[in-house]
PDB file of C-alpha atoms in Angstrom:
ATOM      1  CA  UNK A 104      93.700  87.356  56.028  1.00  0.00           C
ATOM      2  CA  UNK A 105      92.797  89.045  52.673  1.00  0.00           C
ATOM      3  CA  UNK A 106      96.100  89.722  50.256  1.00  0.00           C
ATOM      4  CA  UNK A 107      95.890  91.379  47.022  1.00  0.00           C
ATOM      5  CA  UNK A 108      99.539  92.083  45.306  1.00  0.00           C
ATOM      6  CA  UNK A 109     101.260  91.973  48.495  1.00  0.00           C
ATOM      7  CA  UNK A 110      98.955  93.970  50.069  1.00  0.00           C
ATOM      8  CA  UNK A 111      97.697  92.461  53.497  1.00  0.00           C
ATOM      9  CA  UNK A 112      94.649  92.909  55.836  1.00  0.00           C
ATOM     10  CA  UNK A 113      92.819  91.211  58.746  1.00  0.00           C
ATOM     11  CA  UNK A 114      89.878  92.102  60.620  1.00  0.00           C
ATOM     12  CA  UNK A 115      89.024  90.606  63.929  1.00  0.00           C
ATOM     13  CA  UNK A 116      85.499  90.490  64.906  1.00  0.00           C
ATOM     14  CA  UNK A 117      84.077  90.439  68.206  1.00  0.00           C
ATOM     15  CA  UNK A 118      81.620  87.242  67.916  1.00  0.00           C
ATOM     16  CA  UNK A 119      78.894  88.656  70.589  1.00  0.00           C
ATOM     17  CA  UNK A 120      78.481  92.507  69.107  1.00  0.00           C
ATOM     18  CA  UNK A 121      79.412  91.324  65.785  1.00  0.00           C
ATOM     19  CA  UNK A 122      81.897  94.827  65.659  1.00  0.00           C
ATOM     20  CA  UNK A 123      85.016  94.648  64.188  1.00  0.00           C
ATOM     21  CA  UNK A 124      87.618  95.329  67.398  1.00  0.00           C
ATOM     22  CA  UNK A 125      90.928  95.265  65.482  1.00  0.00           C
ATOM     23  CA  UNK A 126      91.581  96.399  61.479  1.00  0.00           C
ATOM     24  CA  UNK A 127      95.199  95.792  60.640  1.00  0.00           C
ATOM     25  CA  UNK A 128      96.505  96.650  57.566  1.00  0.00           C
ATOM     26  CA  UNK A 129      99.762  96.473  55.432  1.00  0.00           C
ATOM     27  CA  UNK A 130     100.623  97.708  52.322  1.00  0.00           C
ATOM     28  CA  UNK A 131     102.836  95.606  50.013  1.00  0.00           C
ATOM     29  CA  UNK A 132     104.776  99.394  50.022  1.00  0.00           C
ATOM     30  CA  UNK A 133     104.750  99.216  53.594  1.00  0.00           C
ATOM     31  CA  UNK A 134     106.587  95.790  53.763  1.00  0.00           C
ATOM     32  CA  UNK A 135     108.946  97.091  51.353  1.00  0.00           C
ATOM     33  CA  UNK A 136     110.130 100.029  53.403  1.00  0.00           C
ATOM     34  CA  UNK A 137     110.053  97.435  56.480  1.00  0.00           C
ATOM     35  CA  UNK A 138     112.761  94.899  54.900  1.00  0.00           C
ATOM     36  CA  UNK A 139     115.041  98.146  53.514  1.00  0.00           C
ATOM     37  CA  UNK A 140     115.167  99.811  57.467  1.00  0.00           C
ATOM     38  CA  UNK A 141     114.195  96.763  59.396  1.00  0.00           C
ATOM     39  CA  UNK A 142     116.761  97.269  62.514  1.00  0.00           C
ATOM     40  CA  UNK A 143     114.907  99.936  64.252  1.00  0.00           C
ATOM     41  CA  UNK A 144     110.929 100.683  64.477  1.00  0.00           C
ATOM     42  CA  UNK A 145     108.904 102.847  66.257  1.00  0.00           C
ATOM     43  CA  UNK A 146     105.859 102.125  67.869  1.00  0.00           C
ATOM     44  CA  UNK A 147     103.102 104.094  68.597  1.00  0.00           C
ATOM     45  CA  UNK A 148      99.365 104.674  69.644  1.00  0.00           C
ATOM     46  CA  UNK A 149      97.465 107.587  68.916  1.00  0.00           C
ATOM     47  CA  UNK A 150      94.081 107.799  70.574  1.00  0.00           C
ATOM     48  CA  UNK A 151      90.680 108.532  69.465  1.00  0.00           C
ATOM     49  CA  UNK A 152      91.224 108.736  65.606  1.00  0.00           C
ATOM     50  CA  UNK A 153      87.686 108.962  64.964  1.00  0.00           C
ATOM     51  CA  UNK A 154      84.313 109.409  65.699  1.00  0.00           C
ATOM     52  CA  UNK A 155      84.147 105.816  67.343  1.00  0.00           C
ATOM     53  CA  UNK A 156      87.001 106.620  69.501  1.00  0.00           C
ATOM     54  CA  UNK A 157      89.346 104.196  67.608  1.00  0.00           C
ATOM     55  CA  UNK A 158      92.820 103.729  68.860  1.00  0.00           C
ATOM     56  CA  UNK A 159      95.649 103.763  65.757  1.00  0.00           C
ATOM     57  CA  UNK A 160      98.331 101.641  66.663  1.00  0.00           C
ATOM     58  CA  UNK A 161     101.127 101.904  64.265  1.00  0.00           C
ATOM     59  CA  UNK A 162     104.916 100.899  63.630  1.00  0.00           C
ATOM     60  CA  UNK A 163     106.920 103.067  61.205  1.00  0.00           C
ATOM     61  CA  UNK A 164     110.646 103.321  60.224  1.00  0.00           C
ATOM     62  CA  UNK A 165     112.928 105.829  59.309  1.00  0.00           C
ATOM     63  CA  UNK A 166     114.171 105.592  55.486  1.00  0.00           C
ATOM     64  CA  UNK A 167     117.284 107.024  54.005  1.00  0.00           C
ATOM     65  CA  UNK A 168     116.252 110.264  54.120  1.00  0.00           C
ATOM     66  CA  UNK A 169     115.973 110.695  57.674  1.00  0.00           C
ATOM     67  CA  UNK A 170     111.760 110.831  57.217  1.00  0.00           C
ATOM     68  CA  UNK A 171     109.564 108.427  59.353  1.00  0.00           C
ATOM     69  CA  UNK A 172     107.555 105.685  56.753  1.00  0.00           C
ATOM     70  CA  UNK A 173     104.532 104.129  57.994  1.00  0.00           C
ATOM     71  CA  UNK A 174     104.772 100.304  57.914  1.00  0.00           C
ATOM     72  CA  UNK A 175     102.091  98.571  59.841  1.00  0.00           C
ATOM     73  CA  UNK A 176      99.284 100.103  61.035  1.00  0.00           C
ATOM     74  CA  UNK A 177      95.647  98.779  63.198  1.00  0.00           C
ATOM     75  CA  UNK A 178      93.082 100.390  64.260  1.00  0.00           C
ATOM     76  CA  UNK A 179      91.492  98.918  67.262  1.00  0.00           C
ATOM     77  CA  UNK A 180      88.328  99.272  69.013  1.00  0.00           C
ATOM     78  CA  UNK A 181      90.270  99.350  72.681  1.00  0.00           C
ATOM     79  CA  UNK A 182      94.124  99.663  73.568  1.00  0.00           C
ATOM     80  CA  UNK A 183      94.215  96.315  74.986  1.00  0.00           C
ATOM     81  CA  UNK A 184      97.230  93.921  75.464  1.00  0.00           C
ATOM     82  CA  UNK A 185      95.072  91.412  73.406  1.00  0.00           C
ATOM     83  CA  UNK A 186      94.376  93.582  70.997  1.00  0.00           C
ATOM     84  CA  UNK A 187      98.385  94.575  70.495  1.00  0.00           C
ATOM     85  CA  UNK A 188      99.229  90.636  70.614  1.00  0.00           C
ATOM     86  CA  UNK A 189      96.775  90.765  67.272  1.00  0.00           C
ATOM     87  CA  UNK A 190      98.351  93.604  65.401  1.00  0.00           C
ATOM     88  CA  UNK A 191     101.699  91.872  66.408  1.00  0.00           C
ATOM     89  CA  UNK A 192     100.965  88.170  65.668  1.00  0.00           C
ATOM     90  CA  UNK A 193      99.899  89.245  62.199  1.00  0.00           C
ATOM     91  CA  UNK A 194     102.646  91.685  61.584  1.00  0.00           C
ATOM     92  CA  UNK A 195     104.879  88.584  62.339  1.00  0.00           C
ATOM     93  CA  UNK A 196     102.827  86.589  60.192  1.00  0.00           C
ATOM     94  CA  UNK A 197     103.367  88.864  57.039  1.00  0.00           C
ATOM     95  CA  UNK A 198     106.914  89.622  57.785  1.00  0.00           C
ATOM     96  CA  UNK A 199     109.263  87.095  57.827  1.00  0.00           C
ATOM     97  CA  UNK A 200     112.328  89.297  58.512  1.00  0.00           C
ATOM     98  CA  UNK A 201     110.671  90.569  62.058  1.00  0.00           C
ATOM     99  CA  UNK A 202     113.560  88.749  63.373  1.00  0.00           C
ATOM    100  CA  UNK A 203     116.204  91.527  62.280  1.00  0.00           C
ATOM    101  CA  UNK A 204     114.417  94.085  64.395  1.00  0.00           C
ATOM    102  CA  UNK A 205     116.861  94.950  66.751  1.00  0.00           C
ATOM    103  CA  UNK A 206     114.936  98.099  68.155  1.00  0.00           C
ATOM    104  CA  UNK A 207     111.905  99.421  69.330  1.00  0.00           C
ATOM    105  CA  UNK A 208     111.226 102.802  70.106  1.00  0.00           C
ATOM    106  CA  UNK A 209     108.086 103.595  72.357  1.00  0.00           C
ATOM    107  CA  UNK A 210     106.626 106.491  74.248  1.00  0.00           C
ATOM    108  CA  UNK A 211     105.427 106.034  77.877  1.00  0.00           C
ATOM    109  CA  UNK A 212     102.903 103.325  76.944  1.00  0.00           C
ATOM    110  CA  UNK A 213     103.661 100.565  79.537  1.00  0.00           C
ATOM    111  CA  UNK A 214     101.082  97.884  78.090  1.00  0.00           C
ATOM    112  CA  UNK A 215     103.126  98.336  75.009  1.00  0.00           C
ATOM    113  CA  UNK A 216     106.120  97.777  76.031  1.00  0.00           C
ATOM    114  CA  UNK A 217     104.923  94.958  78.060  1.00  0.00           C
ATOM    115  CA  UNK A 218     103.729  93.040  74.633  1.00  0.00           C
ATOM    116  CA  UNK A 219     106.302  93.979  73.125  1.00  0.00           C
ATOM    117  CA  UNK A 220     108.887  92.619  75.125  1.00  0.00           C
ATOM    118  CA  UNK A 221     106.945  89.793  75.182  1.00  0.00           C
ATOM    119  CA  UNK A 222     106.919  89.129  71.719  1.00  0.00           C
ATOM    120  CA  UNK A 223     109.768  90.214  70.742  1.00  0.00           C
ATOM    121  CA  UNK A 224     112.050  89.159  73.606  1.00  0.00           C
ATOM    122  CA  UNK A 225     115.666  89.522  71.524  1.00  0.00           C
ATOM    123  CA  UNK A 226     115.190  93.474  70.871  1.00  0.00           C
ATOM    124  CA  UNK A 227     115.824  96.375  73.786  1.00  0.00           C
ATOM    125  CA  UNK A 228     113.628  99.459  73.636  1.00  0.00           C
ATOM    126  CA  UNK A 229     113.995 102.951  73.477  1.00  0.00           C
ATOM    127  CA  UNK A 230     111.744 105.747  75.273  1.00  0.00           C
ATOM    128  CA  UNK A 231     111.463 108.808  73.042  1.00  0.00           C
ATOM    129  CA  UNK A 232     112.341 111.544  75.335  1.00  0.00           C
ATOM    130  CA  UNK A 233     109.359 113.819  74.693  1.00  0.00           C
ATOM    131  CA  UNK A 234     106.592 111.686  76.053  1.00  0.00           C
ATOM    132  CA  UNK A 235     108.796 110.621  78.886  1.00  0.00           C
ATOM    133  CA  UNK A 236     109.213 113.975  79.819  1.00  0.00           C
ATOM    134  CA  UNK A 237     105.883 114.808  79.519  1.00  0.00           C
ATOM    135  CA  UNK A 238     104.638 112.034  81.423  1.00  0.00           C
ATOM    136  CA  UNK A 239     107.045 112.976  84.025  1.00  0.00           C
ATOM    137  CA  UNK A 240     106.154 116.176  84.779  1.00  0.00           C
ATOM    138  CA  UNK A 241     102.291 115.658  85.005  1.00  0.00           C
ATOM    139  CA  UNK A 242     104.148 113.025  87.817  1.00  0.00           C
ATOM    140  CA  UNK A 243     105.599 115.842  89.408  1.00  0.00           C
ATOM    141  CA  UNK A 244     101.974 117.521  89.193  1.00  0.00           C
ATOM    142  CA  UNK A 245      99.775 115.071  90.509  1.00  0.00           C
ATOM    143  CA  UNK A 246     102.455 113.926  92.986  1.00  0.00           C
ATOM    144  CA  UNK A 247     104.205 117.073  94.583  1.00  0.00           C
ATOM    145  CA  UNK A 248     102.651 119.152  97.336  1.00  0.00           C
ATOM    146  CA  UNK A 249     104.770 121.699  97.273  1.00  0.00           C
ATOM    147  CA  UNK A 250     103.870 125.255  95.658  1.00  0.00           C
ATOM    148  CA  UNK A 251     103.773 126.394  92.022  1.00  0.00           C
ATOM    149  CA  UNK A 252     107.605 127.096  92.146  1.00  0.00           C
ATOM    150  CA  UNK A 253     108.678 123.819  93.745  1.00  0.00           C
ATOM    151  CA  UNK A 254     107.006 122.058  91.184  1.00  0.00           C
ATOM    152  CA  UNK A 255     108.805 124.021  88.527  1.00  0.00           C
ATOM    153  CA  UNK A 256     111.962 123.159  89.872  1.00  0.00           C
ATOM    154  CA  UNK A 257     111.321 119.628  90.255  1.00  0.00           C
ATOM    155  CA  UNK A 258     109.937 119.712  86.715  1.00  0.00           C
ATOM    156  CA  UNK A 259     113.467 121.451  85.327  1.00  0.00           C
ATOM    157  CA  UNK A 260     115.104 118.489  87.676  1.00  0.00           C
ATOM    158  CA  UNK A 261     113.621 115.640  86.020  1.00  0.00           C
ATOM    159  CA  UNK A 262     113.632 117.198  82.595  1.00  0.00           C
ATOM    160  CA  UNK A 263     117.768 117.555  83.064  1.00  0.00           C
ATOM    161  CA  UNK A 264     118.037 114.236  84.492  1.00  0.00           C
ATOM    162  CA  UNK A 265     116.415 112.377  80.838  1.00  0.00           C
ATOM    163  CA  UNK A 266     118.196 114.679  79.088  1.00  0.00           C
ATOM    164  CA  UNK A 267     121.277 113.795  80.909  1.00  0.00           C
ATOM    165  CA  UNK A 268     124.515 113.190  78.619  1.00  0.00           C
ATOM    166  CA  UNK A 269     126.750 111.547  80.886  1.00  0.00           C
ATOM    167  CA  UNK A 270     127.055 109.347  84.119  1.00  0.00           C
ATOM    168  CA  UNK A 271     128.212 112.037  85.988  1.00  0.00           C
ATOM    169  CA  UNK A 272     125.436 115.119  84.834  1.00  0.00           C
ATOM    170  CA  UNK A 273     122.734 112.320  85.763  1.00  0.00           C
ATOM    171  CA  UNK A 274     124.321 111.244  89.376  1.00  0.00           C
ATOM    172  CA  UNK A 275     124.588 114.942  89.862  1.00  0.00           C
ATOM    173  CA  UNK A 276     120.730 115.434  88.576  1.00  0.00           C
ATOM    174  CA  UNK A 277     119.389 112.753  90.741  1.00  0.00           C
ATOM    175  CA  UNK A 278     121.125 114.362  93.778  1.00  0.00           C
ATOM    176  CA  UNK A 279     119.650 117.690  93.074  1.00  0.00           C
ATOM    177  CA  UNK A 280     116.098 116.188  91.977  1.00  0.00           C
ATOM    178  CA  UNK A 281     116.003 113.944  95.579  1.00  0.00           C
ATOM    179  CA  UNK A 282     117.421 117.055  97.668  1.00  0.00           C
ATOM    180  CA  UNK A 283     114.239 118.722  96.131  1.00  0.00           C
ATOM    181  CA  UNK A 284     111.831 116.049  97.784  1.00  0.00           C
ATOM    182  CA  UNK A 285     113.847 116.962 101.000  1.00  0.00           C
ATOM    183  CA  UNK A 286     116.070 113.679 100.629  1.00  0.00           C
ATOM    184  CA  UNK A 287     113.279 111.267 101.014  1.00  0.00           C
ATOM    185  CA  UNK A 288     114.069 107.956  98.932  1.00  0.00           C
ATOM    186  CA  UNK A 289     110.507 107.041  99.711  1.00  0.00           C
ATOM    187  CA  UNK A 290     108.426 109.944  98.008  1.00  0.00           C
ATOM    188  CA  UNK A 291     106.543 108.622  95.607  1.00  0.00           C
ATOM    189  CA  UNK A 292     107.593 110.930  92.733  1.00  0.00           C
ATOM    190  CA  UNK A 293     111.161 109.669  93.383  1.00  0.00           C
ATOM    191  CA  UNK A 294     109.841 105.877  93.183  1.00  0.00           C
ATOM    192  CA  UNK A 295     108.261 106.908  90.677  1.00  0.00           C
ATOM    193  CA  UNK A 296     111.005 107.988  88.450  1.00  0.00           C
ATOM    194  CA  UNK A 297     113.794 105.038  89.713  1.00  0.00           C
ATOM    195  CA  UNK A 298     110.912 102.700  88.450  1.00  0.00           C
ATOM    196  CA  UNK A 299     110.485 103.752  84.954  1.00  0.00           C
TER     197      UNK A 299
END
């Protein structure tokens, strides 16, 4: 791992193509922000950042101001589990005070929440509503056979249910949203949402 005035980096190198499949770097700035707001951290992927079709997987916080600060980020050649367990191990590695994180926020990404339950098995996580709703309703797309109408309805059903603000709105959603799928506990769109 190079470091230069707190300033950290690793590239991994795949020994067969001799092409670097994870870049992960950290700013001494970046570590800074990360021991000032270290309770809560979002994590997130964005796809094809460049020509190569790079993946940018990146953790940020939010600082005083309410604004979202960049504090890890690594660019990897596929959006592996392995390659997430690398950007992870080495954010540990530089951070000693990973241990105060006491949240994660993700979007819909199961393989990361998968790694990063797994390394960091003390802290829940979060689903930012946006992407979950998203992801639902291309669900309710691929999944319903009903007509353009019935999928709009299911779509206003599931948004209402994650947006839900108490116990009783959300018992009251789910009832509405499974009335929708004509009761049946078995559709795979309803499945699909009790599982995730």
């Amino acid at each position: 791992m190079g470091q230069e005035q707190g300033n950290s980096a690793k590239i991994f190198v795949d020994e067969v193509s001799e092409v670097a499949h994870v870049v992960i770097f950290q700013s001494a700035r970046m570590k800074r922000l990360l021991r000032a707001f270290q309770e809560v951290v979002l994590v997130d992927t964005t796809h094809d950042t460049n020509a190569n079709k790079y993946n940018l997987f990146s953790f940020a916080v939010t600082d005083f101001f309410g604004k979202g600060q960049y504090v890890l980020h690594a660019l990897g050649k596929a959006e592996t589990k392995a390659n997430l367990r690398l950007a992870i191990d080495v954010f540990k590695d530089c951070n000693p005070t990973w241990k105060n994180i006491r949240v994660f926020i993700t979007d819909k990404a199961l393989h990361e929440k998968a790694v990063l339950a797994e390394k960091f098995p003390d802290a829940c996580q979060l689903l930012c509503v946006y992407p979950v709703i998203t992801w639902l309703e291309r669900r309710v797309s691929q999944l319903s056979t009903g007509s353009a109408q019935d999928k709009d309805k299911l779509k206003a059903a599931i948004s209402s249910l994650v947006m839900s603000s108490s116990e009783t709105e959300y018992t009251e959603g789910k009832t509405y949203f499974l009335r929708l799928l004509g009761g049946n506990e078995d559709h795979e769109l309803y499945r699909t949402f009790k599982a995730n």
